[in-house]
Protein backbone atom coordinates (compact mmCIF):
# COMPACT_ATOMS: atom_id res chain seq x y z
CA UNK A 1 0.00 0.00 0.00
CA UNK A 2 1.50 3.34 -1.00
CA UNK A 3 1.65 5.83 1.84
CA UNK A 4 2.59 9.46 2.40
CA UNK A 5 5.74 9.95 4.52
CA UNK A 6 5.01 11.07 8.09
CA UNK A 7 5.91 14.73 8.69
CA UNK A 8 5.53 14.90 12.46
CA UNK A 9 7.26 13.20 15.39
CA UNK A 10 5.75 12.61 18.84
CA UNK A 11 5.91 15.83 20.87
CA UNK A 12 5.72 18.10 17.80
CA UNK A 13 3.35 21.08 18.04
CA UNK A 14 0.71 21.04 15.31
CA UNK A 15 -2.30 23.12 14.32
CA UNK A 16 -5.42 21.59 12.83
CA UNK A 17 -6.38 23.25 9.55
CA UNK A 18 -9.40 25.50 9.82
CA UNK A 19 -10.94 24.24 6.61
CA UNK A 20 -14.54 23.87 5.56
CA UNK A 21 -14.36 20.98 3.11
CA UNK A 22 -17.45 19.17 1.83
CA UNK A 23 -17.81 15.39 2.01
CA UNK A 24 -16.99 12.71 4.56
CA UNK A 25 -14.62 14.53 6.92
CA UNK A 26 -13.32 12.80 10.07
CA UNK A 27 -11.89 15.99 11.62
CA UNK A 28 -14.44 17.27 14.17
CA UNK A 29 -15.42 20.93 13.93
CA UNK A 30 -14.53 21.74 17.54
CA UNK A 31 -10.88 20.90 16.95
CA UNK A 32 -10.30 22.83 13.69
CA UNK A 33 -7.93 25.75 14.11
CA UNK A 34 -6.71 24.41 17.47
CA UNK A 35 -3.10 23.74 18.46
CA UNK A 36 -1.97 20.54 20.13
CA UNK A 37 0.87 18.07 20.42
CA UNK A 38 1.48 14.80 18.57
CA UNK A 39 0.94 11.97 21.05
CA UNK A 40 1.79 9.18 18.63
CA UNK A 41 1.76 8.11 15.02
CA UNK A 42 -0.91 5.40 14.63
CA UNK A 43 0.21 4.24 11.19
CA UNK A 44 -0.97 5.02 7.66
CA UNK A 45 -4.59 4.48 6.61
CA UNK A 46 -6.47 5.02 3.35
CA UNK A 47 -8.00 8.49 3.29
CA UNK A 48 -11.65 8.18 4.46
CA UNK A 49 -12.60 11.25 2.44
CA UNK A 50 -11.80 9.18 -0.68
CA UNK A 51 -13.06 5.82 0.63
CA UNK A 52 -16.49 7.37 1.17
CA UNK A 53 -16.78 7.79 -2.60
CA UNK A 54 -15.55 4.27 -3.35
CA UNK A 55 -12.10 5.44 -4.38
CA UNK A 56 -8.99 3.64 -3.06
CA UNK A 57 -7.88 6.45 -0.74
CA UNK A 58 -4.23 6.01 -1.70
CA UNK A 59 -1.57 6.97 -1.01
CA UNK A 60 -2.51 6.25 2.60
CA UNK A 61 -2.38 9.17 5.03
CA UNK A 62 -0.39 9.03 8.27
CA UNK A 63 -2.85 9.11 11.18
CA UNK A 64 -1.86 10.72 14.48
CA UNK A 65 -3.31 11.01 17.93
CA UNK A 66 -3.08 14.67 18.83
CA UNK A 67 -3.36 15.82 22.44
CA UNK A 68 -5.06 19.12 23.31
CA UNK A 69 -5.40 20.91 26.63
CA UNK A 70 -9.04 21.27 27.57
CA UNK A 71 -8.53 24.79 28.92
CA UNK A 72 -7.15 25.87 25.55
CA UNK A 73 -10.15 24.44 23.71
CA UNK A 74 -12.81 25.88 26.00
CA UNK A 75 -11.83 29.10 27.82
CA UNK A 76 -14.48 28.44 30.51
CA UNK A 77 -13.54 24.77 30.98
CA UNK A 78 -14.48 23.69 34.50
CA UNK A 79 -11.68 21.33 35.46
CA UNK A 80 -7.98 21.16 36.30
CA UNK A 81 -5.34 22.44 33.87
CA UNK A 82 -4.02 18.89 33.42
CA UNK A 83 -7.22 17.65 31.71
CA UNK A 84 -6.70 16.72 28.07
CA UNK A 85 -8.46 15.42 25.02
CA UNK A 86 -6.92 13.23 22.35
CA UNK A 87 -8.26 13.11 18.81
CA UNK A 88 -7.21 11.03 15.80
CA UNK A 89 -6.32 13.33 12.93
CA UNK A 90 -4.96 12.54 9.46
CA UNK A 91 -1.77 14.29 8.41
CA UNK A 92 -3.32 16.36 5.60
CA UNK A 93 -5.37 18.18 8.28
CA UNK A 94 -2.26 19.18 10.26
CA UNK A 95 0.32 21.94 9.85
CA UNK A 96 3.38 22.76 11.96
CA UNK A 97 2.84 25.14 14.87
CA UNK A 98 5.05 26.73 17.46
CA UNK B 1 -47.18 12.68 29.99
CA UNK B 2 -50.65 14.14 29.91
CA UNK B 3 -53.00 13.12 32.68
CA UNK B 4 -56.19 13.23 30.63
CA UNK B 5 -57.74 9.83 30.06
CA UNK B 6 -58.56 8.77 26.57
CA UNK B 7 -60.42 5.81 25.30
CA UNK B 8 -59.58 6.13 21.63
CA UNK B 9 -57.23 4.12 19.45
CA UNK B 10 -53.61 5.02 20.38
CA UNK B 11 -52.38 4.29 16.84
CA UNK B 12 -54.04 7.40 15.47
CA UNK B 13 -52.87 10.77 14.33
CA UNK B 14 -50.92 12.51 17.10
CA UNK B 15 -51.67 16.17 16.42
CA UNK B 16 -53.99 16.73 19.33
CA UNK B 17 -51.88 18.37 21.98
CA UNK B 18 -50.74 15.58 24.27
CA UNK B 19 -48.23 12.78 24.19
CA UNK B 20 -48.76 9.05 24.31
CA UNK B 21 -46.46 6.55 25.98
CA UNK B 22 -44.28 4.74 23.46
CA UNK B 23 -45.90 1.57 22.21
CA UNK B 24 -43.66 -1.22 20.96
CA UNK B 25 -46.19 -2.36 18.40
CA UNK B 26 -47.33 1.03 17.19
CA UNK B 27 -46.83 1.47 13.45
CA UNK B 28 -43.79 3.64 12.82
CA UNK B 29 -42.93 5.92 9.99
CA UNK B 30 -39.60 4.91 8.54
CA UNK B 31 -36.94 7.60 8.40
CA UNK B 32 -35.25 8.62 5.17
CA UNK B 33 -32.15 6.58 6.05
CA UNK B 34 -34.17 3.52 7.09
CA UNK B 35 -35.93 3.57 3.71
CA UNK B 36 -32.56 4.01 1.95
CA UNK B 37 -31.03 1.09 3.89
CA UNK B 38 -33.92 -1.20 2.92
CA UNK B 39 -33.79 -0.11 -0.71
CA UNK B 40 -30.01 -0.61 -1.01
CA UNK B 41 -30.14 -3.95 0.80
CA UNK B 42 -32.94 -5.24 -1.43
CA UNK B 43 -31.11 -4.06 -4.53
CA UNK B 44 -27.85 -5.77 -3.49
CA UNK B 45 -29.75 -9.00 -2.79
CA UNK B 46 -31.60 -8.76 -6.13
CA UNK B 47 -28.26 -8.30 -7.91
CA UNK B 48 -26.80 -11.30 -6.01
CA UNK B 49 -24.02 -9.24 -4.41
CA UNK B 50 -25.00 -11.06 -1.21
CA UNK B 51 -27.94 -13.12 -0.04
CA UNK B 52 -30.55 -12.38 2.64
CA UNK B 53 -28.99 -15.23 4.60
CA UNK B 54 -25.64 -13.38 4.65
CA UNK B 55 -27.33 -10.33 6.17
CA UNK B 56 -29.08 -12.49 8.78
CA UNK B 57 -25.79 -14.18 9.71
CA UNK B 58 -23.97 -10.84 10.03
CA UNK B 59 -26.71 -9.45 12.30
CA UNK B 60 -26.63 -12.62 14.37
CA UNK B 61 -22.83 -12.41 14.76
CA UNK B 62 -23.11 -8.76 15.84
CA UNK B 63 -25.87 -9.55 18.34
CA UNK B 64 -23.80 -12.41 19.80
CA UNK B 65 -21.10 -10.02 21.03
CA UNK B 66 -21.48 -8.48 24.45
CA UNK B 67 -19.40 -6.77 27.14
CA UNK B 68 -18.46 -10.15 28.65
CA UNK B 69 -15.74 -10.35 26.02
CA UNK B 70 -14.19 -7.05 27.09
CA UNK B 71 -14.55 -8.11 30.73
CA UNK B 72 -12.55 -11.26 29.99
CA UNK B 73 -9.76 -9.10 28.50
CA UNK B 74 -9.75 -6.84 31.58
CA UNK B 75 -9.73 -9.74 34.06
CA UNK B 76 -6.83 -11.36 32.20
CA UNK B 77 -4.87 -8.10 32.34
CA UNK B 78 -5.51 -7.84 36.10
CA UNK B 79 -4.25 -11.34 36.78
CA UNK B 80 -1.45 -11.70 34.23
CA UNK B 81 1.11 -8.82 34.29
CA UNK B 82 2.79 -10.03 31.09
CA UNK B 83 -0.56 -10.01 29.25
CA UNK B 84 -1.30 -6.54 30.65
CA UNK B 85 2.00 -5.28 29.25
CA UNK B 86 1.26 -6.80 25.83
CA UNK B 87 -2.30 -5.40 25.90
CA UNK B 88 -1.09 -1.85 26.56
CA UNK B 89 1.69 -2.14 23.96
CA UNK B 90 -0.43 -3.65 21.16
CA UNK B 91 -4.11 -4.18 22.01
CA UNK B 92 -5.00 -5.70 18.64
CA UNK B 93 -2.41 -8.48 18.95
CA UNK B 94 -3.10 -9.10 22.65
CA UNK B 95 -6.86 -9.63 22.26
CA UNK B 96 -6.18 -11.97 19.35
CA UNK B 97 -4.54 -14.27 21.92
CA UNK B 98 -8.03 -14.59 23.44
CA UNK B 99 -9.64 -15.17 20.04
CA UNK B 100 -10.95 -11.66 19.35
CA UNK B 101 -10.33 -10.08 15.94
CA UNK B 102 -10.53 -6.29 15.49
CA UNK B 103 -11.17 -6.60 11.71
CA UNK B 104 -9.77 -3.49 9.98
CA UNK B 105 -9.46 -1.49 13.20
CA UNK B 106 -6.68 -1.25 15.76
CA UNK B 107 -7.34 -1.53 19.44
CA UNK B 108 -5.80 0.94 21.86
CA UNK B 109 -6.17 0.04 25.52
CA UNK B 110 -5.90 2.98 27.90
CA UNK B 111 -5.26 2.30 31.56
CA UNK B 112 -6.90 4.09 34.46
CA UNK B 113 -4.72 4.77 37.49
CA UNK B 114 -5.06 6.73 40.71
CA UNK B 115 -3.80 9.81 38.80
CA UNK B 116 -5.34 9.32 35.33
CA UNK B 117 -8.91 8.60 34.25
CA UNK B 118 -9.76 7.83 30.62
CA UNK B 119 -13.12 8.42 28.94
CA UNK B 120 -14.16 7.28 25.45
CA UNK B 121 -16.50 9.09 23.08
CA UNK B 122 -17.08 9.30 19.34
CA UNK B 123 -18.22 12.85 18.66
CA UNK B 124 -18.78 12.19 14.94
CA UNK B 125 -20.97 9.09 15.10
CA UNK B 126 -20.83 5.97 17.27
CA UNK B 127 -17.38 4.36 16.83
CA UNK B 128 -17.12 1.76 19.58
CA UNK B 129 -15.09 -1.43 20.18
CA UNK B 130 -18.02 -3.60 19.05
CA UNK B 131 -15.80 -6.66 18.67
CA UNK B 132 -15.24 -6.59 22.43
CA UNK B 133 -18.32 -4.86 23.86
CA UNK B 134 -21.10 -5.60 21.35
CA UNK B 135 -23.46 -2.82 20.31
CA UNK B 136 -23.06 0.57 22.03
CA UNK B 137 -25.74 1.72 24.47
CA UNK B 138 -28.21 4.32 23.17
CA UNK B 139 -26.81 7.07 25.38
CA UNK B 140 -23.36 6.59 23.83
CA UNK B 141 -24.88 7.49 20.44
CA UNK B 142 -26.92 10.43 21.77
CA UNK B 143 -26.10 13.97 20.72
CA UNK B 144 -26.01 14.99 24.39
CA UNK B 145 -23.28 12.49 25.34
CA UNK B 146 -21.29 13.07 22.15
CA UNK B 147 -21.13 16.82 22.65
CA UNK B 148 -20.94 17.01 26.45
CA UNK B 149 -18.25 14.31 26.87
CA UNK B 150 -15.74 16.65 25.24
CA UNK B 151 -17.16 19.97 26.47
CA UNK B 152 -17.89 19.19 30.13
CA UNK B 153 -16.68 15.65 30.76
CA UNK B 154 -16.46 16.01 34.54
CA UNK B 155 -20.13 16.98 34.71
CA UNK B 156 -21.02 13.96 32.56
CA UNK B 157 -18.98 11.65 34.80
CA UNK B 158 -20.70 13.06 37.88
CA UNK B 159 -24.08 12.14 36.40
CA UNK B 160 -22.79 8.57 36.15
CA UNK B 161 -21.79 8.76 39.82
CA UNK B 162 -18.09 9.15 39.07
CA UNK B 163 -16.52 12.07 40.92
CA UNK B 164 -12.87 12.78 40.11
CA UNK B 165 -10.58 14.78 42.36
CA UNK B 166 -8.70 17.76 40.98
CA UNK B 167 -5.48 15.77 41.35
CA UNK B 168 -6.70 13.25 38.74
CA UNK B 169 -6.09 14.02 35.08
CA UNK B 170 -9.12 13.34 32.94
CA UNK B 171 -8.19 12.32 29.41
CA UNK B 172 -11.01 12.15 26.87
CA UNK B 173 -10.41 10.06 23.75
CA UNK B 174 -12.41 11.11 20.70
CA UNK B 175 -12.64 8.01 18.52
CA UNK B 176 -12.69 9.75 15.14
CA UNK B 177 -10.90 7.38 12.78
CA UNK B 178 -9.30 3.91 12.61
CA UNK B 179 -8.51 3.25 16.29
CA UNK B 180 -10.93 1.67 18.75
CA UNK B 181 -10.55 2.24 22.48
CA UNK B 182 -11.02 0.10 25.56
CA UNK B 183 -10.52 1.45 29.06
CA UNK B 184 -8.63 -0.86 31.42
CA UNK B 185 -10.23 0.09 34.75
CA UNK B 186 -8.41 -0.01 38.06
CA UNK B 187 -8.76 -3.33 39.83
CA UNK B 188 -10.99 -2.76 42.89
CA UNK B 189 -9.48 -3.13 46.34
CA UNK B 190 -10.51 -6.24 48.22
CA UNK B 191 -10.26 -8.56 45.21
CA UNK B 192 -6.85 -10.00 46.04
CA UNK B 193 -6.65 -13.68 45.19
CA UNK B 194 -9.87 -13.69 43.14
CA UNK B 195 -10.01 -15.96 40.09
CA UNK B 196 -10.08 -14.50 36.59
CA UNK B 197 -13.72 -15.64 36.18
CA UNK B 198 -14.82 -14.01 39.43
CA UNK B 199 -13.06 -10.76 38.49
CA UNK B 200 -14.58 -10.76 34.99
CA UNK B 201 -18.07 -10.86 36.53
CA UNK B 202 -17.30 -7.52 38.23
CA UNK B 203 -16.39 -5.72 35.02
CA UNK B 204 -19.40 -3.99 33.46
CA UNK B 205 -19.67 -2.22 30.13
CA UNK B 206 -19.66 1.31 31.56
CA UNK B 207 -16.28 1.02 33.29
CA UNK B 208 -14.73 -0.09 29.98
CA UNK B 209 -16.08 3.09 28.33
CA UNK B 210 -14.77 5.06 31.31
CA UNK B 211 -18.00 6.60 32.59
CA UNK B 212 -17.73 4.60 35.81
CA UNK B 213 -15.09 2.92 37.93
CA UNK B 214 -15.17 -0.79 38.64
CA UNK B 215 -16.57 -1.64 42.08
CA UNK B 216 -16.90 -4.79 44.16
Tab-separated table of N, CA, C and O in Angstrom, chain A residues 25-30 40 42-46 48 63 65 67 70 74 76-80 82-90, chain B residues 104 106 108 110 122-125 127 149-154 165-181:
chain	number	residue	atom	x	y	z
A	25	UNK	N	-15.798	14.012	6.212
A	25	UNK	CA	-14.622	14.528	6.918
A	25	UNK	C	-14.592	13.954	8.330
A	25	UNK	O	-15.586	14.032	9.049
A	26	UNK	N	-13.441	13.393	8.727
A	26	UNK	CA	-13.325	12.799	10.066
A	26	UNK	C	-12.632	13.748	11.057
A	26	UNK	O	-12.199	13.316	12.120
A	27	UNK	N	-12.483	15.006	10.700
A	27	UNK	CA	-11.888	15.990	11.619
A	27	UNK	C	-13.023	16.779	12.262
A	27	UNK	O	-13.689	17.545	11.573
A	28	UNK	N	-13.286	16.579	13.572
A	28	UNK	CA	-14.438	17.265	14.168
A	28	UNK	C	-14.283	18.787	14.101
A	28	UNK	O	-13.166	19.313	14.155
A	29	UNK	N	-15.411	19.470	14.017
A	29	UNK	CA	-15.417	20.932	13.927
A	29	UNK	C	-14.743	21.579	15.126
A	29	UNK	O	-14.029	22.569	14.988
A	30	UNK	N	-14.989	21.049	16.334
A	30	UNK	CA	-14.531	21.743	17.536
A	30	UNK	C	-13.009	21.792	17.644
A	30	UNK	O	-12.473	22.549	18.448
A	40	UNK	N	1.132	10.292	19.330
A	40	UNK	CA	1.787	9.183	18.633
A	40	UNK	C	1.337	9.128	17.181
A	40	UNK	O	0.313	9.687	16.817
A	42	UNK	N	-0.149	6.661	14.560
A	42	UNK	CA	-0.906	5.403	14.630
A	42	UNK	C	-0.627	4.488	13.451
A	42	UNK	O	-1.018	3.321	13.462
A	43	UNK	N	0.012	5.012	12.409
A	43	UNK	CA	0.213	4.237	11.188
A	43	UNK	C	-0.395	5.005	10.029
A	43	UNK	O	-0.830	6.145	10.197
A	44	UNK	N	-0.399	4.373	8.842
A	44	UNK	CA	-0.970	5.020	7.661
A	44	UNK	C	-2.246	4.289	7.263
A	44	UNK	O	-2.289	3.058	7.271
A	45	UNK	N	-3.286	5.067	6.942
A	45	UNK	CA	-4.587	4.484	6.610
A	45	UNK	C	-5.145	5.168	5.364
A	45	UNK	O	-4.933	6.372	5.176
A	46	UNK	N	-5.861	4.393	4.527
A	46	UNK	CA	-6.475	5.021	3.347
A	46	UNK	C	-7.343	6.198	3.775
A	46	UNK	O	-8.006	6.153	4.812
A	48	UNK	N	-10.201	8.439	4.420
A	48	UNK	CA	-11.650	8.179	4.464
A	48	UNK	C	-12.457	9.123	3.577
A	48	UNK	O	-13.559	8.785	3.154
A	63	UNK	N	-1.820	8.737	10.209
A	63	UNK	CA	-2.852	9.114	11.176
A	63	UNK	C	-2.174	9.294	12.530
A	63	UNK	O	-1.395	8.435	12.955
A	65	UNK	N	-2.494	10.597	16.789
A	65	UNK	CA	-3.309	11.007	17.925
A	65	UNK	C	-2.716	12.324	18.402
A	65	UNK	O	-1.530	12.405	18.705
A	67	UNK	N	-2.893	15.500	21.084
A	67	UNK	CA	-3.360	15.824	22.439
A	67	UNK	C	-3.555	17.335	22.590
A	67	UNK	O	-2.680	18.120	22.225
A	70	UNK	N	-7.632	20.882	27.534
A	70	UNK	CA	-9.042	21.269	27.574
A	70	UNK	C	-9.208	22.774	27.771
A	70	UNK	O	-10.065	23.395	27.155
A	74	UNK	N	-11.607	25.219	25.450
A	74	UNK	CA	-12.808	25.875	26.002
A	74	UNK	C	-12.346	26.837	27.090
A	74	UNK	O	-11.992	26.404	28.188
A	76	UNK	N	-13.779	28.534	29.222
A	76	UNK	CA	-14.476	28.439	30.509
A	76	UNK	C	-14.487	27.004	31.031
A	76	UNK	O	-15.342	26.646	31.834
A	77	UNK	N	-13.546	26.175	30.573
A	77	UNK	CA	-13.542	24.770	30.984
A	77	UNK	C	-13.478	24.629	32.505
A	77	UNK	O	-12.597	25.204	33.154
A	78	UNK	N	-14.402	23.854	33.038
A	78	UNK	CA	-14.480	23.689	34.495
A	78	UNK	C	-13.765	22.415	34.912
A	78	UNK	O	-14.374	21.371	35.070
A	79	UNK	N	-12.454	22.496	35.050
A	79	UNK	CA	-11.678	21.332	35.460
A	79	UNK	C	-10.229	21.717	35.563
A	79	UNK	O	-9.837	22.817	35.153
A	80	UNK	N	-9.395	20.837	36.109
A	80	UNK	CA	-7.979	21.163	36.297
A	80	UNK	C	-7.244	21.386	34.971
A	80	UNK	O	-7.661	20.887	33.922
A	82	UNK	N	-4.629	20.108	33.970
A	82	UNK	CA	-4.020	18.890	33.420
A	82	UNK	C	-4.964	18.112	32.506
A	82	UNK	O	-4.530	17.221	31.789
A	83	UNK	N	-6.266	18.429	32.511
A	83	UNK	CA	-7.221	17.654	31.705
A	83	UNK	C	-6.943	17.819	30.211
A	83	UNK	O	-6.664	18.929	29.745
A	84	UNK	N	-7.048	16.707	29.494
A	84	UNK	CA	-6.699	16.716	28.070
A	84	UNK	C	-7.759	15.997	27.252
A	84	UNK	O	-8.602	15.273	27.783
A	85	UNK	N	-7.657	16.196	25.952
A	85	UNK	CA	-8.465	15.419	25.017
A	85	UNK	C	-7.564	14.990	23.877
A	85	UNK	O	-6.704	15.747	23.434
A	86	UNK	N	-7.731	13.753	23.450
A	86	UNK	CA	-6.923	13.234	22.355
A	86	UNK	C	-7.833	12.845	21.192
A	86	UNK	O	-8.848	12.180	21.386
A	87	UNK	N	-7.436	13.304	20.012
A	87	UNK	CA	-8.257	13.112	18.815
A	87	UNK	C	-7.377	12.510	17.724
A	87	UNK	O	-6.213	12.893	17.584
A	88	UNK	N	-7.952	11.571	16.948
A	88	UNK	CA	-7.215	11.026	15.804
A	88	UNK	C	-7.389	11.965	14.620
A	88	UNK	O	-8.513	12.282	14.240
A	89	UNK	N	-6.266	12.394	14.050
A	89	UNK	CA	-6.319	13.329	12.928
A	89	UNK	C	-5.341	12.882	11.838
A	89	UNK	O	-4.203	12.513	12.127
A	90	UNK	N	-5.815	12.912	10.595
A	90	UNK	CA	-4.956	12.542	9.458
A	90	UNK	C	-4.009	13.693	9.132
A	90	UNK	O	-4.339	14.870	9.311
B	104	UNK	N	-10.686	-4.473	10.574
B	104	UNK	CA	-9.773	-3.492	9.977
B	104	UNK	C	-9.301	-2.451	10.980
B	104	UNK	O	-8.512	-1.574	10.643
B	106	UNK	N	-7.710	-0.937	14.761
B	106	UNK	CA	-6.680	-1.252	15.758
B	106	UNK	C	-7.206	-0.899	17.133
B	106	UNK	O	-7.876	0.117	17.286
B	108	UNK	N	-6.670	0.278	20.893
B	108	UNK	CA	-5.801	0.944	21.860
B	108	UNK	C	-6.441	0.774	23.229
B	108	UNK	O	-7.604	1.134	23.420
B	110	UNK	N	-6.389	1.885	27.067
B	110	UNK	CA	-5.904	2.985	27.902
B	110	UNK	C	-6.198	2.641	29.353
B	110	UNK	O	-7.302	2.220	29.696
B	122	UNK	N	-17.250	9.051	20.779
B	122	UNK	CA	-17.079	9.302	19.343
B	122	UNK	C	-17.976	10.475	19.028
B	122	UNK	O	-19.200	10.333	18.973
B	123	UNK	N	-17.383	11.663	18.862
B	123	UNK	CA	-18.217	12.853	18.659
B	123	UNK	C	-18.855	12.859	17.273
B	123	UNK	O	-19.867	13.528	17.065
B	124	UNK	N	-18.263	12.136	16.309
B	124	UNK	CA	-18.775	12.192	14.939
B	124	UNK	C	-19.935	11.238	14.707
B	124	UNK	O	-20.823	11.522	13.929
B	125	UNK	N	-19.890	10.069	15.357
B	125	UNK	CA	-20.965	9.094	15.102
B	125	UNK	C	-21.083	8.170	16.305
B	125	UNK	O	-21.509	8.607	17.368
B	127	UNK	N	-18.505	5.300	16.852
B	127	UNK	CA	-17.382	4.356	16.833
B	127	UNK	C	-17.217	3.785	18.241
B	127	UNK	O	-17.234	4.523	19.230
B	149	UNK	N	-19.417	15.075	26.397
B	149	UNK	CA	-18.255	14.307	26.866
B	149	UNK	C	-16.944	15.023	26.553
B	149	UNK	O	-15.938	14.809	27.225
B	150	UNK	N	-16.949	15.870	25.525
B	150	UNK	CA	-15.739	16.652	25.242
B	150	UNK	C	-15.804	18.048	25.875
B	150	UNK	O	-14.770	18.617	26.209
B	151	UNK	N	-17.008	18.580	26.022
B	151	UNK	CA	-17.157	19.974	26.467
B	151	UNK	C	-17.147	20.090	27.983
B	151	UNK	O	-16.569	21.019	28.533
B	152	UNK	N	-17.828	19.163	28.673
B	152	UNK	CA	-17.886	19.191	30.134
B	152	UNK	C	-17.860	17.765	30.681
B	152	UNK	O	-18.809	17.308	31.325
B	153	UNK	N	-16.732	17.077	30.414
B	153	UNK	CA	-16.676	15.651	30.758
B	153	UNK	C	-16.816	15.373	32.256
B	153	UNK	O	-17.383	14.344	32.624
B	154	UNK	N	-16.341	16.277	33.092
B	154	UNK	CA	-16.455	16.012	34.538
B	154	UNK	C	-17.919	16.065	34.998
B	154	UNK	O	-18.319	15.319	35.892
B	165	UNK	N	-11.265	13.701	41.658
B	165	UNK	CA	-10.582	14.779	42.364
B	165	UNK	C	-9.806	15.648	41.390
B	165	UNK	O	-9.527	15.245	40.258
B	166	UNK	N	-9.458	16.854	41.834
B	166	UNK	CA	-8.698	17.764	40.983
B	166	UNK	C	-7.268	17.292	40.753
B	166	UNK	O	-6.564	17.816	39.888
B	167	UNK	N	-6.832	16.308	41.533
B	167	UNK	CA	-5.476	15.775	41.346
B	167	UNK	C	-5.466	14.622	40.328
B	167	UNK	O	-4.421	14.024	40.076
B	168	UNK	N	-6.629	14.315	39.754
B	168	UNK	CA	-6.704	13.254	38.744
B	168	UNK	C	-6.830	13.911	37.373
B	168	UNK	O	-7.703	14.750	37.161
B	169	UNK	N	-5.960	13.528	36.450
B	169	UNK	CA	-6.085	14.022	35.077
B	169	UNK	C	-7.188	13.248	34.377
B	169	UNK	O	-7.218	12.015	34.420
B	170	UNK	N	-8.092	13.975	33.746
B	170	UNK	CA	-9.125	13.342	32.938
B	170	UNK	C	-8.704	13.463	31.473
B	170	UNK	O	-8.474	14.572	30.972
B	171	UNK	N	-8.591	12.331	30.820
B	171	UNK	CA	-8.188	12.322	29.408
B	171	UNK	C	-9.330	11.741	28.583
B	171	UNK	O	-9.692	10.573	28.732
B	172	UNK	N	-9.906	12.583	27.736
B	172	UNK	CA	-11.015	12.154	26.874
B	172	UNK	C	-10.422	11.708	25.539
B	172	UNK	O	-9.549	12.376	24.991
B	173	UNK	N	-10.883	10.561	25.041
B	173	UNK	CA	-10.415	10.062	23.745
B	173	UNK	C	-11.561	10.148	22.748
B	173	UNK	O	-12.584	9.489	22.927
B	174	UNK	N	-11.396	10.993	21.732
B	174	UNK	CA	-12.412	11.108	20.697
B	174	UNK	C	-12.048	10.128	19.583
B	174	UNK	O	-11.043	10.272	18.899
B	175	UNK	N	-12.893	9.119	19.434
B	175	UNK	CA	-12.637	8.011	18.518
B	175	UNK	C	-13.107	8.407	17.118
B	175	UNK	O	-14.205	8.086	16.716
B	176	UNK	N	-12.250	9.144	16.400
B	176	UNK	CA	-12.692	9.750	15.142
B	176	UNK	C	-12.327	8.960	13.897
B	176	UNK	O	-12.826	9.247	12.820
B	177	UNK	N	-11.414	7.974	14.023
B	177	UNK	CA	-10.905	7.377	12.779
B	177	UNK	C	-10.739	5.864	12.891
B	177	UNK	O	-11.711	5.157	13.110
B	178	UNK	N	-9.527	5.356	12.774
B	178	UNK	CA	-9.303	3.913	12.614
B	178	UNK	C	-8.950	3.168	13.894
B	178	UNK	O	-8.779	1.965	13.868
B	179	UNK	N	-8.809	3.904	15.015
B	179	UNK	CA	-8.514	3.254	16.287
B	179	UNK	C	-9.839	2.941	16.999
B	179	UNK	O	-10.832	3.633	16.811
B	180	UNK	N	-9.811	1.918	17.838
B	180	UNK	CA	-10.929	1.670	18.751
B	180	UNK	C	-10.332	1.581	20.148
B	180	UNK	O	-9.202	1.110	20.306
B	181	UNK	N	-11.100	2.062	21.145
B	181	UNK	CA	-10.546	2.238	22.483
B	181	UNK	C	-11.264	1.373	23.505
B	181	UNK	O	-12.485	1.234	23.469
